[in-house]
C-alpha positions as a printed Julia matrix, in Angstrom:
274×3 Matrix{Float64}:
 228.59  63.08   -46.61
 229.73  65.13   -50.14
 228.32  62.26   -51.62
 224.89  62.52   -50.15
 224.58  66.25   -50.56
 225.74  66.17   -54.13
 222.98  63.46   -54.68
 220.39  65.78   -52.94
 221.38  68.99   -55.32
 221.2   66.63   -58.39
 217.58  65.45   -57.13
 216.44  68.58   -56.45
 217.75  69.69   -60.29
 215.81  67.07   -61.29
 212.47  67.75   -59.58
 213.39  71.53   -60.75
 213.16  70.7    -64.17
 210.46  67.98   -64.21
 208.13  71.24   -63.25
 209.6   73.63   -65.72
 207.9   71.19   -68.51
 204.82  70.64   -66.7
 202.14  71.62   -68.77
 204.66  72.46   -71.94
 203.14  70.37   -74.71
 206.17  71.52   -76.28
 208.62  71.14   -74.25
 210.23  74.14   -74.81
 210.97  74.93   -70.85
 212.85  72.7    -68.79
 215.35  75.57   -67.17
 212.99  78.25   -65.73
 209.53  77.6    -63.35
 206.4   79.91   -63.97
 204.93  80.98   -60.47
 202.19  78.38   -61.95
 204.34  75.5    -61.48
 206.17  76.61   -58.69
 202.34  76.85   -56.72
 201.73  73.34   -58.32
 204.97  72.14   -56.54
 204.29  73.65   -53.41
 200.59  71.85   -53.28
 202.15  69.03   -54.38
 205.11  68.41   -51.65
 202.22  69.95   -48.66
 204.12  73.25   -48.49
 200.95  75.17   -48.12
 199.42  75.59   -44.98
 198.0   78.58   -42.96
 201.66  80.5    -42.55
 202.61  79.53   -46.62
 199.92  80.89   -48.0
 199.13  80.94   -52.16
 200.11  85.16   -51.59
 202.78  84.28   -49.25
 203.95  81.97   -52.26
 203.42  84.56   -54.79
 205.41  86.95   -53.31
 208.15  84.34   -52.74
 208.51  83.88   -56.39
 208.08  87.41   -57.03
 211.28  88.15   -54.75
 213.16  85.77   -56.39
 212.66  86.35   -59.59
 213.96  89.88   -59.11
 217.4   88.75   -57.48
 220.43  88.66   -59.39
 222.0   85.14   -59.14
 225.06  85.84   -61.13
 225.76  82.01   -61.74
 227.07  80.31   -64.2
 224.39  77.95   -63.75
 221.19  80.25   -64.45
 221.41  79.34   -67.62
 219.38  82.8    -69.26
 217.25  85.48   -68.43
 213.95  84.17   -66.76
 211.7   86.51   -68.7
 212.17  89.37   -66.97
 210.34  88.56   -63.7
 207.56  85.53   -65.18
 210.24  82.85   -64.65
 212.9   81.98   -62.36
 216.05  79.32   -62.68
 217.22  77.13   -60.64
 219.52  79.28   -58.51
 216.02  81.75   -57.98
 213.9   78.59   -56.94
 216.73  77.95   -54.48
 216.52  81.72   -53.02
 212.22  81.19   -53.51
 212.39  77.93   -51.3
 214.51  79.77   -48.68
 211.68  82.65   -48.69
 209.16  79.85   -47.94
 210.95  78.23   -45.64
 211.18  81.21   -43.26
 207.81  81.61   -44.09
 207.04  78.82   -42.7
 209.81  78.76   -39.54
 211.74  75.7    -40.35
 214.96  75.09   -42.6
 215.21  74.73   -46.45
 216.3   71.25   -45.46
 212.7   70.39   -44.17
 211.79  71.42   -48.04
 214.06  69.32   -49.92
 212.49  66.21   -47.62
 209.41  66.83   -48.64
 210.68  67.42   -52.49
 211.9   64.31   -52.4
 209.59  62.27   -51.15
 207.57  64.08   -53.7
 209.97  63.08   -56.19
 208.97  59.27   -57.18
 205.58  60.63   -57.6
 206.03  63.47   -60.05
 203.62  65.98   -60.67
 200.27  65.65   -59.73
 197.25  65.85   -62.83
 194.39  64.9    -60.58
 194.36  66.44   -56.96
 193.81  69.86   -58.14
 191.12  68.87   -60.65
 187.72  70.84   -60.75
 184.74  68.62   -58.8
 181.81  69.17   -60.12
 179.38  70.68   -57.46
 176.33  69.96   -56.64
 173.01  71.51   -59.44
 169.7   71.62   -58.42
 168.36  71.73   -62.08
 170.17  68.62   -62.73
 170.15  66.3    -59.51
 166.72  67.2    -58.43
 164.29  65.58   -61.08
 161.42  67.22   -59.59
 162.54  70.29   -61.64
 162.11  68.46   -64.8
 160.37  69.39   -67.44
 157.19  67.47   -68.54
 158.97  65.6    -71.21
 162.26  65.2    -69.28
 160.17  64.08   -66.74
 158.09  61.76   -69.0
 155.0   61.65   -65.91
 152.5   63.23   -67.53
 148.88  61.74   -68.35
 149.4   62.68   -72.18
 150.1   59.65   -74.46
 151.99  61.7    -76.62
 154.81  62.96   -74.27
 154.21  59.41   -72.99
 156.13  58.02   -76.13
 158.59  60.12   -75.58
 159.07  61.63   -79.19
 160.3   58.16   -80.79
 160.31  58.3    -84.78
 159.45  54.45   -84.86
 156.44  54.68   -82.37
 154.9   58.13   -84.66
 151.72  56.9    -86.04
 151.41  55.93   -89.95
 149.68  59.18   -91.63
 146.12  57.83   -93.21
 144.6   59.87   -95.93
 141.21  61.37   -95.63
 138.82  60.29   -97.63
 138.38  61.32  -101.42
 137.46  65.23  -102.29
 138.38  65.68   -98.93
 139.08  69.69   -98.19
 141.93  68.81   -95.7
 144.63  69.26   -98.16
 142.66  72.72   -99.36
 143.08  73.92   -95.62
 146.71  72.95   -95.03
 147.95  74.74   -98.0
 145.99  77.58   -97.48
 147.12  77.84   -94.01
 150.73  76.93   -95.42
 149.91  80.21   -97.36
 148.74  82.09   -94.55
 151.36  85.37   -93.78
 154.07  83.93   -96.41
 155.16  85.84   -99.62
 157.89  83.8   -100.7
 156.3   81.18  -102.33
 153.14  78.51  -102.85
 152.11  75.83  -100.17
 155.27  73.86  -101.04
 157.28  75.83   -98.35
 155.02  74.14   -95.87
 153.53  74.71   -92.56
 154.99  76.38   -89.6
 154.78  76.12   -86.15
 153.12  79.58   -85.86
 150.62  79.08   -88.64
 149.79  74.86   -87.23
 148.66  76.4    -83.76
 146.44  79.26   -85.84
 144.66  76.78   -87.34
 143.93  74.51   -84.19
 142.64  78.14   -82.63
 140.54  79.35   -85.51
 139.07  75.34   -84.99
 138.71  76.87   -81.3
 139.79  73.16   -80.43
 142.74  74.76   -78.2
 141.98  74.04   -74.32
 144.25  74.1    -70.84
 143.57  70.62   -70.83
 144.06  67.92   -73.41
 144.99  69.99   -76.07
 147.29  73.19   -74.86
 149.62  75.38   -77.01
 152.64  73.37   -75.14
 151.44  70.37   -76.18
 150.95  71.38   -80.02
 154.52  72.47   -80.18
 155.44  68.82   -79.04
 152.91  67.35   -81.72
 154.55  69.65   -84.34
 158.44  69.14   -83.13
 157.08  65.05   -83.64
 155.74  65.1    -86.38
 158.3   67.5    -87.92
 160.64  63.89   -87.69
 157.85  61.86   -89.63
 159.68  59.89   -92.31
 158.73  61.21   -95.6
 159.09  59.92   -98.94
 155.59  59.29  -100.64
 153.76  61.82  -103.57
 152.18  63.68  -100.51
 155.51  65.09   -99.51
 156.8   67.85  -102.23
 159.96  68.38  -100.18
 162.49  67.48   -97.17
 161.18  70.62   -94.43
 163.95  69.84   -92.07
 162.58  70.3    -89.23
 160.65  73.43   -89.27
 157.58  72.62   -91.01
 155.11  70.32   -91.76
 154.9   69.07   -95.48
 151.28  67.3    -95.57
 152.17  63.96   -94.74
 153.81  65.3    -91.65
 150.89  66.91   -91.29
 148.31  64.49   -91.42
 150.91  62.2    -88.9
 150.05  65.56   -86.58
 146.46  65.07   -86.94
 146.9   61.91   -85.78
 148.9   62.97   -82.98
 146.16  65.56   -82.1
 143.25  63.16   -81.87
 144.85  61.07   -79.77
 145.38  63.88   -77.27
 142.04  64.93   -77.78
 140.77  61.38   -77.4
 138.8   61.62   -80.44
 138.16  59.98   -84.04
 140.26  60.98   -86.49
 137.69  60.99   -88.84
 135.65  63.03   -86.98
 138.83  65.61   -86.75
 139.08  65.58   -90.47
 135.51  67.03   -90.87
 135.87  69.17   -87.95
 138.86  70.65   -90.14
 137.37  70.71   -93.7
């Protein structure tokens, strides 16, 4: 029978100390428990229920870690009140036990059976609840949503499916209008800088070519966000814009973009803008 009980005091050392270092990446702690672990144990060997409460725990650990053991076997001071040794977890478990009106014997069962599956990483784990925004795809955007009649938000932004920017003819003013427009409201410097979102959607309104229906201010800002990822790389493009303007290749690849919304000839858009 000494034999048995000295077993159950070295398992329940062991347990003890396997929650000290839970959660110590360091592994600095393995003689006092933080009222962290000491909940963790609790939920773990099914402690808890509606007389052990998570404040009925607290104030279990709380009391103990305010007695005076006097052993031989605390080992130091438990941080004045934040951590308790083994000899307070003893006195903490027999606060929970009459807690919960059965024996500190009834605890050290449970421990143990607890034991050969050591600490638990998953059971208290955050689940992710339930978000409108994200499970219910009728509260998509347009492009998210990728339903709408437009042929542009159709293709879904794709660098490889942007159409191949065509020149306009010779002596053609188009290049006169983007970098005047490039120009428009900037003091920094010539039409290299390029065109910006703001100054692309004047120039479709001064063309009073902006409608609510195939051609909106929504879906300029997608042509321009496109056609901002045009490849570049030929004498018509003085400089990398990086996203937030057009140089005039990138441009022209938005003209295209725009007659196809429009459902128009992109000829016919390149004397509508010169």
């Amino acid at each position: 029978m000494t034999g048995a009980i000295s077993t159950e005091r070295t398992t329940m050392a062991r347990i003890f100390e396997g929650y000290c270092a839970f959660g110590d990446s360091q592994g600095r702690s393995t003689t006092t428990m933080t009222s962290r672990n000491f909940a963790k144990l609790a939920k773990d060997c099914k402690f808890v229920d509606s007389k052990l409460t998570s404040v009925v725990l607290d104030l279990a650990f709380t009391k103990a870690s305010r007695a005076s053991t006097g052993s031989s076997i605390s080992f130091l001071d438990s941080s004045s009140g934040k951590r308790i040794s083994y000899p307070q977890f003893q006195l903490a478990l027999q606060f929970c036990a009459e807690a919960k009106s059965t024996t500190v014997q009834v605890l050290h069962k449970l421990m143990i059976e607890q034991a050969e599956r050591g600490p638990s990483y998953h059971e208290s784990a955050t689940v992710a609840t339930p978000q409108r925004f994200h499970d219910d795809k009728s509260t998509y955007t347009v492009l998210l949503r990728g339903d709408s009649k437009s042929k542009l938000i159709e293709k879904q932004g794709s660098v490889k499916q942007l159409p191949t920017a065509r020149m306009p003819q010779r002596n053609s003013p188009v290049f006169a209008v983007f970098e005047q427009y490039a120009m428009f409201g900037e003091t920094s410097g010539p039409a290299q800088i390029g065109l910006t979102s703001r100054n692309f959607i004047k120039l479709w309104r001064d063309l009073a070519m902006i409608d609510n229906n195939k051609l909106s201010t929504t879906i300029l800002d997608l042509v321009f966000t496109k056609a901002a990822r045009a490849p570049v790389g030929n004498a018509y493009s003085s400089l990398e814009t990086g996203g937030k303007r057009l140089n005039y290749t990138q441009f022209l690849v938005a003209c295209e973009l725009v007659a196809e919304a429009r459902g128009s000839q992109l000829e016919n858009l390149y004397v509508k803008i010169g």
